[in-house]
């Protein structure tokens, strides 16, 4: 009786190859088949992060898709990738899907998980997420004590984004991209523009950019960017402007 392979969702971290976990590195070296997401043209960021740890022995399954949401045939792309991955699993081969950051923090691995987890053994290996990486890059805690940390996708409707920002103690705004002008308006309306920090390409060496959002000169942001906001500006300061205990 044949034994099916195991599917691994490997979080490879936010960009610095040294931030891959020991567990993910071990599985990466032991697995014969790799799958990784990528744009229709160009290199895969997830594979690029893992590249220093690859020795050339893997068979590879690229999962290529358009980055334009309006043209994104998500169902078809993941259906086809699931079929190709399933064929390897049925042959008894383990498959590692490389995931930027963490597989289950807004990660596309969830779509493969949804298609394959009922039939095959699946193990998700957590990774250092972009949320933690951006906090480290700014040198400022995300939240403290009883603060509520809110994660907001920038594609939200502007009115909804403004309403939610007005209620936050601390927030991380993801998927900024072309939504940056809208986010700026929402932050100004919520009275939080001065408390917002921009982080681009966190942990990626010379590409990393950190600055007050008010000083960021561009009208759009790269895919690997995030805006961090804390109502008190610094999490360690209490509501009276004194160091919190």
CSV table of N, CA, C and O in Angstrom, one decimal, residues 131-184:
chain,number,residue,atom,x,y,z
A,131,UNK,N,4.6,41.7,10.3
A,131,UNK,CA,4.1,42.5,11.4
A,131,UNK,C,5.3,42.6,12.4
A,131,UNK,O,5.6,43.7,12.9
A,132,UNK,N,5.9,41.5,12.8
A,132,UNK,CA,7.0,41.6,13.7
A,132,UNK,C,8.2,42.2,13.1
A,132,UNK,O,9.0,43.0,13.8
A,133,UNK,N,8.4,42.0,11.8
A,133,UNK,CA,9.6,42.6,11.2
A,133,UNK,C,9.5,44.1,11.1
A,133,UNK,O,10.5,44.8,11.3
A,134,UNK,N,8.3,44.6,10.8
A,134,UNK,CA,8.2,46.1,10.7
A,134,UNK,C,8.4,46.7,12.1
A,134,UNK,O,9.0,47.8,12.2
A,135,UNK,N,7.9,46.1,13.1
A,135,UNK,CA,8.1,46.6,14.5
A,135,UNK,C,9.5,46.7,14.8
A,135,UNK,O,10.0,47.7,15.4
A,136,UNK,N,10.3,45.6,14.5
A,136,UNK,CA,11.7,45.6,14.8
A,136,UNK,C,12.4,46.7,14.0
A,136,UNK,O,13.4,47.4,14.5
A,137,UNK,N,12.0,46.9,12.7
A,137,UNK,CA,12.6,47.9,11.9
A,137,UNK,C,12.4,49.3,12.4
A,137,UNK,O,13.3,50.2,12.3
A,138,UNK,N,11.3,49.6,13.0
A,138,UNK,CA,11.0,50.9,13.5
A,138,UNK,C,11.7,51.1,14.9
A,138,UNK,O,11.8,52.3,15.4
A,139,UNK,N,12.1,50.1,15.5
A,139,UNK,CA,12.6,50.2,16.9
A,139,UNK,C,11.6,50.6,17.9
A,139,UNK,O,11.9,51.2,18.9
A,140,UNK,N,10.3,50.2,17.6
A,140,UNK,CA,9.2,50.6,18.5
A,140,UNK,C,8.2,49.5,18.7
A,140,UNK,O,7.9,48.8,17.7
A,141,UNK,N,7.8,49.2,19.9
A,141,UNK,CA,6.8,48.1,20.2
A,141,UNK,C,5.5,48.4,19.4
A,141,UNK,O,5.1,49.6,19.3
A,142,UNK,N,4.8,47.4,19.0
A,142,UNK,CA,3.5,47.5,18.4
A,142,UNK,C,2.5,48.0,19.4
A,142,UNK,O,1.6,48.8,19.0
A,143,UNK,N,2.5,47.4,20.6
A,143,UNK,CA,1.5,47.7,21.6
A,143,UNK,C,2.0,47.4,23.0
A,143,UNK,O,3.1,46.7,23.1
A,144,UNK,N,1.4,47.9,24.0
A,144,UNK,CA,1.8,47.6,25.4
A,144,UNK,C,0.6,47.5,26.3
A,144,UNK,O,-0.5,48.0,26.0
A,145,UNK,N,0.8,46.7,27.4
A,145,UNK,CA,-0.2,46.5,28.4
A,145,UNK,C,-1.5,46.1,27.9
A,145,UNK,O,-1.7,45.1,27.2
A,146,UNK,N,-2.5,47.0,28.0
A,146,UNK,CA,-3.9,46.6,27.6
A,146,UNK,C,-4.3,47.2,26.2
A,146,UNK,O,-5.4,47.2,25.9
A,147,UNK,N,-3.3,47.7,25.5
A,147,UNK,CA,-3.6,48.2,24.1
A,147,UNK,C,-4.2,47.1,23.3
A,147,UNK,O,-3.8,45.9,23.4
A,148,UNK,N,-5.1,47.4,22.5
A,148,UNK,CA,-5.6,46.5,21.5
A,148,UNK,C,-5.0,46.8,20.1
A,148,UNK,O,-5.0,47.9,19.6
A,149,UNK,N,-4.3,45.8,19.6
A,149,UNK,CA,-3.6,45.9,18.3
A,149,UNK,C,-4.6,45.5,17.2
A,149,UNK,O,-5.1,44.4,17.2
A,150,UNK,N,-4.8,46.4,16.2
A,150,UNK,CA,-5.7,46.1,15.1
A,150,UNK,C,-5.0,46.0,13.8
A,150,UNK,O,-4.1,46.9,13.5
A,151,UNK,N,-5.3,45.0,13.0
A,151,UNK,CA,-4.7,44.8,11.7
A,151,UNK,C,-5.7,45.2,10.7
A,151,UNK,O,-6.8,44.7,10.7
A,152,UNK,N,-5.4,46.2,9.8
A,152,UNK,CA,-6.4,46.8,8.9
A,152,UNK,C,-5.8,46.6,7.5
A,152,UNK,O,-4.7,47.1,7.2
A,153,UNK,N,-6.6,46.0,6.5
A,153,UNK,CA,-6.2,46.0,5.1
A,153,UNK,C,-6.5,47.4,4.5
A,153,UNK,O,-7.7,47.8,4.6
A,154,UNK,N,-5.5,48.0,3.8
A,154,UNK,CA,-5.8,49.3,3.2
A,154,UNK,C,-6.8,49.3,2.1
A,154,UNK,O,-7.4,50.3,1.9
A,155,UNK,N,-7.1,48.1,1.4
A,155,UNK,CA,-8.2,48.2,0.4
A,155,UNK,C,-9.6,48.4,1.0
A,155,UNK,O,-10.5,48.6,0.2
A,156,UNK,N,-9.7,48.4,2.3
A,156,UNK,CA,-11.1,48.8,2.8
A,156,UNK,C,-11.6,50.1,2.3
A,156,UNK,O,-10.8,51.0,1.9
A,157,UNK,N,-12.9,50.2,2.2
A,157,UNK,CA,-13.5,51.4,1.8
A,157,UNK,C,-13.0,52.6,2.7
A,157,UNK,O,-12.8,52.4,3.9
A,158,UNK,N,-12.8,53.8,2.1
A,158,UNK,CA,-12.2,54.9,2.8
A,158,UNK,C,-13.0,55.2,4.1
A,158,UNK,O,-12.4,55.5,5.2
A,159,UNK,N,-14.3,55.3,4.0
A,159,UNK,CA,-15.1,55.6,5.2
A,159,UNK,C,-14.9,54.6,6.3
A,159,UNK,O,-14.8,54.9,7.5
A,160,UNK,N,-14.9,53.3,5.9
A,160,UNK,CA,-14.7,52.2,6.9
A,160,UNK,C,-13.3,52.3,7.5
A,160,UNK,O,-13.1,52.1,8.7
A,161,UNK,N,-12.3,52.5,6.6
A,161,UNK,CA,-11.0,52.6,7.1
A,161,UNK,C,-10.8,53.8,8.1
A,161,UNK,O,-10.2,53.6,9.2
A,162,UNK,N,-11.4,54.9,7.8
A,162,UNK,CA,-11.4,56.1,8.7
A,162,UNK,C,-12.1,55.7,10.0
A,162,UNK,O,-11.6,56.1,11.1
A,163,UNK,N,-13.2,55.1,10.0
A,163,UNK,CA,-14.0,54.8,11.2
A,163,UNK,C,-13.2,53.8,12.1
A,163,UNK,O,-13.1,54.0,13.3
A,164,UNK,N,-12.6,52.8,11.5
A,164,UNK,CA,-11.8,51.9,12.3
A,164,UNK,C,-10.5,52.5,12.9
A,164,UNK,O,-10.2,52.2,14.0
A,165,UNK,N,-9.9,53.3,12.1
A,165,UNK,CA,-8.7,54.0,12.6
A,165,UNK,C,-9.0,54.9,13.8
A,165,UNK,O,-8.2,55.1,14.7
A,166,UNK,N,-10.1,55.6,13.7
A,166,UNK,CA,-10.5,56.5,14.8
A,166,UNK,C,-10.7,55.7,16.1
A,166,UNK,O,-10.7,56.4,17.2
A,167,UNK,N,-10.8,54.4,16.1
A,167,UNK,CA,-11.1,53.6,17.3
A,167,UNK,C,-9.9,52.9,17.8
A,167,UNK,O,-10.0,52.3,18.9
A,168,UNK,N,-8.8,53.0,17.2
A,168,UNK,CA,-7.6,52.1,17.5
A,168,UNK,C,-6.8,52.7,18.7
A,168,UNK,O,-6.8,53.9,19.0
A,169,UNK,N,-6.2,51.7,19.4
A,169,UNK,CA,-5.1,52.0,20.3
A,169,UNK,C,-3.8,52.0,19.5
A,169,UNK,O,-3.0,52.9,19.5
A,170,UNK,N,-3.7,50.9,18.7
A,170,UNK,CA,-2.5,50.7,17.8
A,170,UNK,C,-3.0,49.9,16.6
A,170,UNK,O,-3.9,49.1,16.7
A,171,UNK,N,-2.3,50.2,15.5
A,171,UNK,CA,-2.8,49.5,14.3
A,171,UNK,C,-1.6,49.2,13.3
A,171,UNK,O,-0.6,50.0,13.3
A,172,UNK,N,-1.7,48.1,12.6
A,172,UNK,CA,-0.8,47.8,11.5
A,172,UNK,C,-1.7,47.8,10.2
A,172,UNK,O,-2.7,47.1,10.1
A,173,UNK,N,-1.4,48.7,9.3
A,173,UNK,CA,-2.1,48.7,8.0
A,173,UNK,C,-1.3,48.0,6.9
A,173,UNK,O,-0.2,48.4,6.6
A,174,UNK,N,-1.9,47.0,6.4
A,174,UNK,CA,-1.2,46.1,5.4
A,174,UNK,C,-1.8,46.4,4.0
A,174,UNK,O,-2.8,47.1,3.9
A,175,UNK,N,-1.2,45.8,3.0
A,175,UNK,CA,-1.6,45.9,1.6
A,175,UNK,C,-1.8,47.3,1.2
A,175,UNK,O,-2.8,47.7,0.6
A,176,UNK,N,-0.8,48.1,1.5
A,176,UNK,CA,-0.9,49.6,1.2
A,176,UNK,C,-0.9,49.9,-0.3
A,176,UNK,O,-1.8,50.5,-0.8
A,177,UNK,N,0.2,49.6,-0.9
A,177,UNK,CA,0.3,49.8,-2.4
A,177,UNK,C,-0.3,51.0,-2.9
A,177,UNK,O,0.0,52.1,-2.5
A,178,UNK,N,-1.2,50.9,-3.9
A,178,UNK,CA,-1.9,52.0,-4.5
A,178,UNK,C,-2.9,52.7,-3.6
A,178,UNK,O,-3.5,53.7,-4.0
A,179,UNK,N,-3.2,52.1,-2.5
A,179,UNK,CA,-4.2,52.7,-1.6
A,179,UNK,C,-3.6,53.7,-0.6
A,179,UNK,O,-4.3,54.2,0.3
A,180,UNK,N,-2.3,54.1,-0.8
A,180,UNK,CA,-1.6,55.0,0.1
A,180,UNK,C,-2.3,56.4,0.2
A,180,UNK,O,-2.5,56.9,1.3
A,181,UNK,N,-2.7,57.0,-1.0
A,181,UNK,CA,-3.4,58.3,-0.8
A,181,UNK,C,-4.7,58.2,0.0
A,181,UNK,O,-4.9,59.1,0.9
A,182,UNK,N,-5.4,57.1,-0.2
A,182,UNK,CA,-6.6,57.0,0.6
A,182,UNK,C,-6.3,56.8,2.1
A,182,UNK,O,-7.0,57.3,3.0
A,183,UNK,N,-5.3,56.0,2.4
A,183,UNK,CA,-4.8,55.8,3.8
A,183,UNK,C,-4.4,57.1,4.4
A,183,UNK,O,-4.7,57.4,5.6
A,184,UNK,N,-3.7,57.9,3.7
A,184,UNK,CA,-3.3,59.2,4.2
A,184,UNK,C,-4.5,60.0,4.6
A,184,UNK,O,-4.5,60.7,5.7
